[in-house]
Amino acid sequence: MAARKRPSPTSISTKPDPSEPKSTRNTPDNNAFHLSPPKLGSIFVISTLLCSLHLYLLCFHYTVDAELKRSVLINAALSLVGFFVTLKMIPVAARYVLRRNMFGFDINKRGTPQGEVKVPESLGIVVGVVFLVVAIIFQYFNFTEDSNWLVEYNAALASICFMILLGFVDDVLDVPWRVKLVLPSFATLPLLMAYAGHTTIVIPKPLVAYVGLEVLDLGRIYKLYMRLLAVFCTNSINIHAGLNGLEIGQTVVTAAAILIHNVMQIGSSTDPEYHQAHAFSIYLTQPLMATSLALLAFNWYPSSVFVGDTYTVFAGMTMAVVGILGHFSETLLIFFLPQVLNFLLSLPQLAGIVKCPRHRLPRFDPATGLLTGTKDGTLVNVYLRLFGPRSEKSLCIHLLAFQALACAFCFLLRHFLAGWYK
């Protein structure tokens, strides 16, 4: 949920005055609309920090099969094209959504001139469309008609496409949050129906003596777990939000960690099937990261566009899909540690135990330009209550640093538990 306030329906006039001359019916806001230029300098620094380790591990550190490396690099090249296409499409799409009165006001800048600016909403639809086009075109370079992975790959794209549609519907119709919890369950149906992978889990070694099994087949329960994981991922990003750049920032940081994890697993294994599972994850994560970085160029503080629920649910579903089909859902949940913590803090309000306002955002002081934490149960507010008022940009950077630390903790945890836990 972005830091925005949607205009009330009564404040928007959609019908032109019949007595008004046609030559003057053009909306001045649309004619005068100019989107702020993308913050490419910040994006270059962020992308360099996030992508350099992944590319180093792939190209130099590990000995990766030449054919597999070729596919990953082709996918990276297509993703780079997707980055530039997204950059070009966002200003065009922003103009169209403004014509349809899909805009909001930045609540965290209320009381300042920036707080009165109409900010185009739901620009996540651009990222979703470009992502799908890149992912579909990539099939031509990598999959054959009899490929074992083609069915699951297309099922994954169908689930992601379904979630983009539902997210955009939410942005247009403003669906209640209780309904949002159910929507990902429908979006995962294509993936669940096509899933042909294993439904087993490896029992942790310390528990084998008590369980009596090393591998446990969960059967249909495993598919229920897949559905619940998708529901959590799509909604967890949506509720850990409210700052310029936070929704996309947490996505690209987690996506970078997923890419590094996949390359590390490919480099440390000799199982071809295991390689393909993690390569599958890379094929979807690289386009997600590239297109998200393009949107971040416009959404970074001060934001000139809002991503909308279209982006948050799309990003969550994509990462849930790569975690499921890449067979590292446990690792994915540790990458999502800030989102898990935010969900636990939000649970009393989401469950209706404590009153839940529409916008659970910090309080902005126009005099100082700082945000102060409220009593609402979100990670954003708890952080401000613990460490004091901060500017919106500083707070976002601190929370993204916490996201990066959570991902680093996951790699450290896997290192110490390897060979002992599983």
Short mmCIF file of C-alpha atoms in Angstrom, two decimals:
data_model
loop_
_atom_site.label_atom_id
_atom_site.label_comp_id
_atom_site.label_asym_id
_atom_site.label_seq_id
_atom_site.Cartn_x
_atom_site.Cartn_y
_atom_site.Cartn_z
CA MET A 1 0.00 0.00 0.00
CA ALA A 2 1.67 3.22 -1.14
CA ALA A 3 1.80 6.41 0.87
CA ARG A 4 -1.08 7.99 -0.95
CA LYS A 5 -4.54 9.41 -0.51
CA ARG A 6 -6.99 8.75 -3.29
CA PRO A 7 -9.36 11.54 -4.27
CA SER A 8 -12.98 11.05 -3.32
CA PRO A 9 -15.34 10.22 -6.21
CA THR A 10 -17.34 13.37 -5.56
CA SER A 11 -14.29 15.55 -6.08
CA ILE A 12 -13.75 14.30 -9.62
CA SER A 13 -15.80 15.52 -12.53
CA THR A 14 -15.70 13.06 -15.41
CA LYS A 15 -18.37 14.63 -17.66
CA PRO A 16 -17.61 17.79 -19.66
CA ASP A 17 -19.94 20.74 -19.40
CA PRO A 18 -22.17 20.72 -22.55
CA SER A 19 -22.13 24.51 -22.60
CA GLU A 20 -18.34 24.60 -22.65
CA PRO A 21 -16.73 25.04 -26.10
CA LYS A 22 -15.00 21.90 -27.36
CA SER A 23 -11.76 23.77 -27.84
CA THR A 24 -11.54 24.38 -24.09
CA ARG A 25 -12.56 20.94 -22.86
CA ASN A 26 -9.04 19.57 -22.71
CA THR A 27 -7.95 19.03 -19.14
CA PRO A 28 -5.22 21.54 -18.28
CA ASP A 29 -3.52 19.03 -15.98
CA ASN A 30 -3.15 16.53 -18.81
CA ASN A 31 -1.81 19.11 -21.28
CA ALA A 32 0.61 20.51 -18.72
CA PHE A 33 1.66 17.12 -17.35
CA HIS A 34 5.41 16.59 -17.16
CA LEU A 35 6.84 13.59 -15.30
CA SER A 36 10.02 14.22 -13.36
CA PRO A 37 13.06 12.64 -15.07
CA PRO A 38 14.10 9.19 -13.79
CA LYS A 39 16.76 9.14 -11.09
CA LEU A 40 19.18 7.06 -13.16
CA GLY A 41 22.22 8.01 -11.06
CA SER A 42 20.71 6.42 -7.93
CA ILE A 43 19.54 3.40 -9.93
CA PHE A 44 23.03 2.89 -11.39
CA VAL A 45 24.52 2.78 -7.88
CA ILE A 46 21.79 0.46 -6.56
CA SER A 47 21.96 -1.91 -9.54
CA THR A 48 25.76 -2.05 -9.39
CA LEU A 49 25.68 -2.99 -5.72
CA LEU A 50 22.98 -5.61 -6.20
CA CYS A 51 24.00 -7.21 -9.50
CA SER A 52 27.81 -7.25 -9.39
CA LEU A 53 28.14 -10.19 -6.97
CA HIS A 54 25.61 -12.29 -8.89
CA LEU A 55 27.42 -11.76 -12.21
CA TYR A 56 30.85 -12.35 -10.62
CA LEU A 57 29.75 -15.68 -9.14
CA LEU A 58 28.16 -16.75 -12.42
CA CYS A 59 30.97 -15.75 -14.78
CA PHE A 60 34.15 -16.16 -12.73
CA HIS A 61 33.83 -17.80 -9.31
CA TYR A 62 31.94 -21.00 -10.16
CA THR A 63 32.39 -23.39 -13.03
CA VAL A 64 28.93 -23.30 -14.60
CA ASP A 65 27.92 -25.41 -17.60
CA ALA A 66 28.51 -23.36 -20.76
CA GLU A 67 25.01 -23.96 -22.15
CA LEU A 68 23.38 -23.00 -18.86
CA LYS A 69 25.54 -19.89 -18.55
CA ARG A 70 24.61 -18.94 -22.12
CA SER A 71 20.89 -19.18 -21.30
CA VAL A 72 21.30 -17.07 -18.16
CA LEU A 73 23.24 -14.38 -20.04
CA ILE A 74 20.67 -14.30 -22.87
CA ASN A 75 17.99 -13.87 -20.23
CA ALA A 76 20.04 -11.07 -18.65
CA ALA A 77 20.38 -9.32 -22.03
CA LEU A 78 16.62 -9.52 -22.63
CA SER A 79 16.04 -8.22 -19.11
CA LEU A 80 18.29 -5.25 -19.85
CA VAL A 81 16.17 -4.49 -22.92
CA GLY A 82 13.12 -4.76 -20.67
CA PHE A 83 14.70 -2.17 -18.35
CA PHE A 84 14.95 0.42 -21.13
CA VAL A 85 11.49 -0.39 -22.54
CA THR A 86 9.99 0.09 -19.06
CA LEU A 87 11.77 3.44 -18.70
CA LYS A 88 10.20 4.62 -21.96
CA MET A 89 6.70 3.28 -21.24
CA ILE A 90 6.23 4.68 -17.73
CA PRO A 91 5.82 8.37 -18.77
CA VAL A 92 3.34 7.32 -21.47
CA ALA A 93 1.34 5.15 -19.09
CA ALA A 94 1.43 7.87 -16.41
CA ARG A 95 -0.27 10.30 -18.80
CA TYR A 96 -3.03 7.78 -19.57
CA VAL A 97 -3.80 6.89 -15.94
CA LEU A 98 -4.03 10.58 -15.09
CA ARG A 99 -6.61 10.99 -17.86
CA ARG A 100 -8.67 8.32 -16.10
CA ASN A 101 -8.28 10.13 -12.76
CA MET A 102 -6.12 7.36 -11.34
CA PHE A 103 -3.91 9.44 -9.10
CA GLY A 104 -3.20 9.99 -5.43
CA PHE A 105 -1.63 12.49 -3.07
CA ASP A 106 1.47 11.67 -1.06
CA ILE A 107 0.33 11.58 2.58
CA ASN A 108 3.92 11.70 3.84
CA LYS A 109 4.26 15.15 2.27
CA ARG A 110 0.92 16.56 3.39
CA GLY A 111 1.15 20.24 4.25
CA THR A 112 3.88 20.92 1.69
CA PRO A 113 3.60 21.85 -2.02
CA GLN A 114 4.67 18.27 -2.94
CA GLY A 115 1.70 16.94 -0.99
CA GLU A 116 -0.70 18.73 -3.35
CA VAL A 117 0.72 17.21 -6.54
CA LYS A 118 -1.36 14.59 -8.36
CA VAL A 119 0.82 11.46 -8.52
CA PRO A 120 -0.10 8.85 -11.18
CA GLU A 121 -1.04 5.49 -9.67
CA SER A 122 -0.88 1.81 -10.66
CA LEU A 123 2.28 2.12 -12.75
CA GLY A 124 3.11 -1.42 -11.69
CA ILE A 125 1.02 -2.50 -14.68
CA VAL A 126 3.87 -1.38 -16.96
CA VAL A 127 6.40 -3.54 -15.12
CA GLY A 128 4.05 -6.52 -15.21
CA VAL A 129 3.41 -6.27 -18.96
CA VAL A 130 7.08 -5.80 -19.89
CA PHE A 131 8.07 -8.64 -17.56
CA LEU A 132 5.62 -11.02 -19.26
CA VAL A 133 6.80 -10.03 -22.75
CA VAL A 134 10.47 -10.60 -21.81
CA ALA A 135 9.70 -13.93 -20.15
CA ILE A 136 7.67 -15.14 -23.14
CA ILE A 137 10.26 -14.08 -25.73
CA PHE A 138 12.95 -15.89 -23.71
CA GLN A 139 11.20 -19.21 -24.39
CA TYR A 140 12.34 -18.96 -28.01
CA PHE A 141 15.99 -19.02 -26.96
CA ASN A 142 15.85 -21.65 -24.22
CA PHE A 143 12.97 -24.12 -24.36
CA THR A 144 12.15 -26.73 -26.98
CA GLU A 145 8.65 -28.01 -27.64
CA ASP A 146 9.31 -31.21 -25.69
CA SER A 147 11.03 -29.51 -22.76
CA ASN A 148 10.00 -30.90 -19.37
CA TRP A 149 10.07 -27.41 -17.90
CA LEU A 150 7.97 -25.67 -20.56
CA VAL A 151 4.61 -26.61 -19.03
CA GLU A 152 5.57 -25.39 -15.57
CA TYR A 153 7.19 -22.27 -17.03
CA ASN A 154 3.98 -21.30 -18.85
CA ALA A 155 1.90 -22.20 -15.79
CA ALA A 156 4.11 -19.89 -13.72
CA LEU A 157 3.59 -17.08 -16.23
CA ALA A 158 -0.18 -17.73 -16.20
CA SER A 159 -0.26 -17.40 -12.40
CA ILE A 160 1.78 -14.20 -12.51
CA CYS A 161 -0.42 -12.78 -15.30
CA PHE A 162 -3.53 -13.68 -13.30
CA MET A 163 -2.11 -11.85 -10.28
CA ILE A 164 -1.28 -8.74 -12.34
CA LEU A 165 -4.90 -8.65 -13.53
CA LEU A 166 -6.27 -9.05 -10.00
CA GLY A 167 -3.87 -6.41 -8.67
CA PHE A 168 -4.97 -3.91 -11.31
CA VAL A 169 -8.61 -4.69 -10.55
CA ASP A 170 -7.82 -3.94 -6.90
CA ASP A 171 -6.30 -0.58 -7.86
CA VAL A 172 -9.35 0.34 -9.93
CA LEU A 173 -12.09 -0.99 -7.63
CA ASP A 174 -10.31 -0.61 -4.27
CA VAL A 175 -11.02 -4.17 -3.10
CA PRO A 176 -11.35 -4.72 0.70
CA TRP A 177 -8.28 -6.29 2.32
CA ARG A 178 -10.21 -9.42 3.32
CA VAL A 179 -10.80 -10.13 -0.37
CA LYS A 180 -7.12 -9.47 -1.11
CA LEU A 181 -6.22 -12.42 1.08
CA VAL A 182 -8.27 -14.72 -1.15
CA LEU A 183 -7.19 -13.44 -4.57
CA PRO A 184 -3.72 -15.11 -4.63
CA SER A 185 -5.40 -18.47 -4.01
CA PHE A 186 -7.13 -18.18 -7.38
CA ALA A 187 -4.01 -16.88 -9.10
CA THR A 188 -1.99 -19.94 -8.05
CA LEU A 189 -4.42 -22.39 -9.66
CA PRO A 190 -2.56 -22.64 -13.02
CA LEU A 191 0.69 -23.38 -11.19
CA LEU A 192 -0.88 -25.92 -8.83
CA MET A 193 -2.60 -27.76 -11.68
CA ALA A 194 0.60 -27.98 -13.75
CA TYR A 195 3.01 -28.67 -10.89
CA ALA A 196 4.74 -32.00 -11.47
CA GLY A 197 7.64 -31.65 -9.04
CA HIS A 198 8.20 -33.53 -5.84
CA THR A 199 5.89 -33.09 -2.86
CA THR A 200 8.43 -34.24 -0.30
CA ILE A 201 10.37 -32.43 2.40
CA VAL A 202 13.70 -33.42 3.89
CA ILE A 203 13.44 -33.98 7.63
CA PRO A 204 16.07 -32.01 9.58
CA LYS A 205 18.79 -34.39 10.74
CA PRO A 206 18.31 -33.67 14.47
CA LEU A 207 14.66 -34.78 14.12
CA VAL A 208 15.20 -37.94 12.03
CA ALA A 209 15.55 -40.12 15.14
CA TYR A 210 12.18 -38.91 16.43
CA VAL A 211 10.28 -38.95 13.14
CA GLY A 212 11.79 -42.19 11.85
CA LEU A 213 12.04 -40.85 8.28
CA GLU A 214 14.63 -38.87 6.36
CA VAL A 215 12.17 -37.78 3.63
CA LEU A 216 8.46 -37.19 4.18
CA ASP A 217 5.95 -37.08 1.33
CA LEU A 218 3.26 -34.49 2.09
CA GLY A 219 1.18 -35.16 -1.03
CA ARG A 220 -1.71 -32.70 -1.36
CA ILE A 221 -0.70 -30.93 1.84
CA TYR A 222 2.41 -29.72 0.00
CA LYS A 223 0.21 -28.02 -2.61
CA LEU A 224 -1.75 -26.38 0.20
CA TYR A 225 1.58 -25.11 1.53
CA MET A 226 2.41 -23.73 -1.93
CA ARG A 227 -0.87 -21.84 -2.01
CA LEU A 228 -0.37 -20.41 1.49
CA LEU A 229 3.16 -19.32 0.58
CA ALA A 230 1.83 -17.45 -2.45
CA VAL A 231 -0.85 -15.76 -0.32
CA PHE A 232 1.75 -14.65 2.20
CA CYS A 233 4.30 -13.35 -0.32
CA THR A 234 1.77 -11.35 -2.35
CA ASN A 235 0.25 -9.67 0.71
CA SER A 236 3.42 -9.24 2.80
CA ILE A 237 4.99 -6.79 0.34
CA ASN A 238 1.68 -4.97 0.06
CA ILE A 239 1.46 -4.25 3.81
CA HIS A 240 5.17 -3.45 4.30
CA ALA A 241 4.86 -0.20 2.39
CA GLY A 242 4.00 3.47 2.66
CA LEU A 243 7.32 5.12 1.78
CA ASN A 244 8.64 6.28 -1.57
CA GLY A 245 10.72 3.42 -2.95
CA LEU A 246 10.05 0.92 -0.16
CA GLU A 247 7.86 -1.54 -2.10
CA ILE A 248 10.22 -1.78 -5.07
CA GLY A 249 13.33 -1.46 -2.92
CA GLN A 250 12.54 -4.52 -0.82
CA THR A 251 11.71 -6.42 -4.00
CA VAL A 252 15.01 -5.71 -5.78
CA VAL A 253 17.07 -6.42 -2.63
CA THR A 254 15.32 -9.78 -2.16
CA ALA A 255 15.58 -10.54 -5.90
CA ALA A 256 19.34 -9.92 -5.76
CA ALA A 257 19.61 -12.36 -2.85
CA ILE A 258 17.57 -14.95 -4.78
CA LEU A 259 19.91 -14.63 -7.78
CA ILE A 260 23.01 -15.04 -5.62
CA HIS A 261 21.48 -18.06 -3.87
CA ASN A 262 20.59 -19.72 -7.17
CA VAL A 263 24.08 -19.27 -8.62
CA MET A 264 25.66 -20.59 -5.42
CA GLN A 265 23.46 -23.69 -5.50
CA ILE A 266 24.21 -24.31 -9.18
CA GLY A 267 27.94 -23.93 -8.57
CA SER A 268 28.00 -26.28 -5.59
CA SER A 269 25.95 -29.11 -7.14
CA THR A 270 26.49 -31.63 -9.93
CA ASP A 271 22.83 -32.69 -10.30
CA PRO A 272 21.50 -31.51 -13.72
CA GLU A 273 17.88 -31.50 -12.48
CA TYR A 274 18.92 -29.37 -9.51
CA HIS A 275 20.69 -26.99 -11.91
CA GLN A 276 17.57 -26.60 -14.02
CA ALA A 277 15.38 -25.86 -11.02
CA HIS A 278 17.62 -23.00 -9.92
CA ALA A 279 18.14 -21.79 -13.49
CA PHE A 280 14.35 -21.66 -13.81
CA SER A 281 14.33 -19.32 -10.83
CA ILE A 282 16.97 -17.09 -12.43
CA TYR A 283 15.02 -16.89 -15.69
CA LEU A 284 12.10 -15.21 -13.88
CA THR A 285 14.03 -13.23 -11.27
CA GLN A 286 16.31 -11.33 -13.66
CA PRO A 287 13.42 -9.77 -15.65
CA LEU A 288 11.65 -8.96 -12.37
CA MET A 289 14.71 -7.15 -11.06
CA ALA A 290 15.46 -5.26 -14.29
CA THR A 291 11.92 -3.97 -14.84
CA SER A 292 11.56 -3.13 -11.13
CA LEU A 293 14.74 -1.04 -11.21
CA ALA A 294 13.29 0.96 -14.10
CA LEU A 295 10.15 1.71 -12.08
CA LEU A 296 12.28 2.50 -9.02
CA ALA A 297 13.95 5.26 -11.06
CA PHE A 298 10.59 7.08 -10.97
CA ASN A 299 9.43 5.85 -7.54
CA TRP A 300 12.57 6.68 -5.55
CA TYR A 301 12.25 9.67 -3.22
CA PRO A 302 10.71 12.05 -4.13
CA SER A 303 8.37 9.74 -6.02
CA SER A 304 6.81 10.94 -9.26
CA VAL A 305 4.65 7.80 -9.67
CA PHE A 306 2.97 5.30 -7.34
CA VAL A 307 3.33 1.59 -8.06
CA GLY A 308 -0.11 0.55 -6.81
CA ASP A 309 -1.21 -2.86 -5.56
CA THR A 310 -0.67 -4.08 -9.12
CA TYR A 311 3.07 -4.07 -8.53
CA THR A 312 3.17 -5.36 -4.95
CA VAL A 313 1.03 -8.44 -5.62
CA PHE A 314 2.83 -9.10 -8.92
CA ALA A 315 6.26 -8.95 -7.27
CA GLY A 316 5.13 -11.15 -4.37
CA MET A 317 3.62 -13.76 -6.67
CA THR A 318 6.73 -13.85 -8.88
CA MET A 319 9.02 -14.47 -5.92
CA ALA A 320 6.65 -17.09 -4.52
CA VAL A 321 6.69 -18.88 -7.89
CA VAL A 322 10.49 -18.91 -8.15
CA GLY A 323 10.76 -20.12 -4.56
CA ILE A 324 8.31 -22.97 -5.15
CA LEU A 325 9.64 -24.16 -8.49
CA GLY A 326 13.26 -23.55 -7.46
CA HIS A 327 12.64 -25.69 -4.35
CA PHE A 328 13.98 -23.19 -1.81
CA SER A 329 10.80 -21.97 -0.12
CA GLU A 330 12.37 -22.21 3.35
CA THR A 331 15.24 -19.95 2.25
CA LEU A 332 12.75 -17.56 0.64
CA LEU A 333 10.92 -17.15 3.95
CA ILE A 334 14.18 -16.17 5.67
CA PHE A 335 14.81 -13.63 2.90
CA PHE A 336 11.33 -12.34 3.79
CA LEU A 337 12.25 -11.92 7.47
CA PRO A 338 11.32 -8.18 7.59
CA GLN A 339 7.99 -8.98 5.91
CA VAL A 340 7.36 -11.81 8.40
CA LEU A 341 8.12 -9.44 11.28
CA ASN A 342 5.87 -6.76 9.80
CA PHE A 343 3.07 -9.31 9.39
CA LEU A 344 3.36 -10.41 13.03
CA LEU A 345 3.28 -6.78 14.18
CA SER A 346 0.25 -6.13 11.95
CA LEU A 347 -1.67 -9.25 12.97
CA PRO A 348 -3.70 -7.69 15.85
CA GLN A 349 -4.99 -4.96 13.52
CA LEU A 350 -5.48 -7.26 10.52
CA ALA A 351 -7.45 -9.68 12.69
CA GLY A 352 -9.69 -6.88 14.00
CA ILE A 353 -8.49 -7.22 17.60
CA VAL A 354 -7.16 -3.66 17.50
CA LYS A 355 -8.76 -0.88 15.45
CA CYS A 356 -7.17 -0.75 11.99
CA PRO A 357 -7.23 2.61 10.14
CA ARG A 358 -7.16 2.73 6.36
CA HIS A 359 -3.64 4.19 6.24
CA ARG A 360 -1.26 2.90 8.91
CA LEU A 361 1.38 5.47 8.09
CA PRO A 362 3.72 7.49 10.30
CA ARG A 363 2.86 11.08 11.18
CA PHE A 364 4.50 13.76 9.03
CA ASP A 365 5.56 17.12 10.49
CA PRO A 366 5.66 19.76 7.71
CA ALA A 367 7.72 22.09 9.91
CA THR A 368 10.65 19.66 10.31
CA GLY A 369 10.06 17.38 7.31
CA LEU A 370 10.41 14.35 9.60
CA LEU A 371 8.22 11.30 10.14
CA THR A 372 7.18 10.21 13.63
CA GLY A 373 5.97 6.73 14.51
CA THR A 374 2.33 6.14 15.46
CA LYS A 375 0.87 3.33 17.57
CA ASP A 376 -0.04 1.31 14.46
CA GLY A 377 1.58 -2.11 14.29
CA THR A 378 3.87 -1.84 11.29
CA LEU A 379 7.62 -2.21 11.01
CA VAL A 380 7.83 1.37 9.72
CA ASN A 381 6.16 2.80 12.83
CA VAL A 382 7.98 0.50 15.26
CA TYR A 383 11.32 1.53 13.76
CA LEU A 384 10.47 5.22 14.21
CA ARG A 385 9.32 4.64 17.80
CA LEU A 386 12.58 2.87 18.62
CA PHE A 387 15.06 5.14 16.83
CA GLY A 388 13.27 8.47 16.68
CA PRO A 389 11.93 10.68 13.88
CA ARG A 390 13.59 10.51 10.49
CA SER A 391 13.13 11.86 7.00
CA GLU A 392 11.24 9.62 4.58
CA LYS A 393 14.31 8.97 2.42
CA SER A 394 16.52 8.13 5.40
CA LEU A 395 13.87 5.82 6.85
CA CYS A 396 13.48 3.97 3.54
CA ILE A 397 17.24 3.48 3.23
CA HIS A 398 17.44 2.12 6.79
CA LEU A 399 14.61 -0.34 6.16
CA LEU A 400 16.20 -1.53 2.91
CA ALA A 401 19.50 -1.97 4.76
CA PHE A 402 17.60 -4.13 7.26
CA GLN A 403 16.24 -6.13 4.32
CA ALA A 404 19.79 -6.66 3.05
CA LEU A 405 20.95 -7.71 6.53
CA ALA A 406 18.11 -10.26 6.70
CA CYS A 407 19.27 -11.74 3.39
CA ALA A 408 22.88 -11.81 4.62
CA PHE A 409 21.71 -13.53 7.82
CA CYS A 410 20.02 -16.18 5.67
CA PHE A 411 23.27 -16.96 3.84
CA LEU A 412 25.14 -17.08 7.15
CA LEU A 413 22.52 -19.38 8.66
CA ARG A 414 22.68 -21.75 5.68
CA HIS A 415 26.47 -21.83 5.97
CA PHE A 416 26.45 -22.86 9.63
CA LEU A 417 23.55 -25.35 9.28
CA ALA A 418 24.85 -27.02 6.09
CA GLY A 419 25.58 -30.69 6.75
CA TRP A 420 24.12 -30.58 10.24
CA TYR A 421 20.54 -29.43 9.81
CA LYS A 422 19.88 -31.11 6.44
#
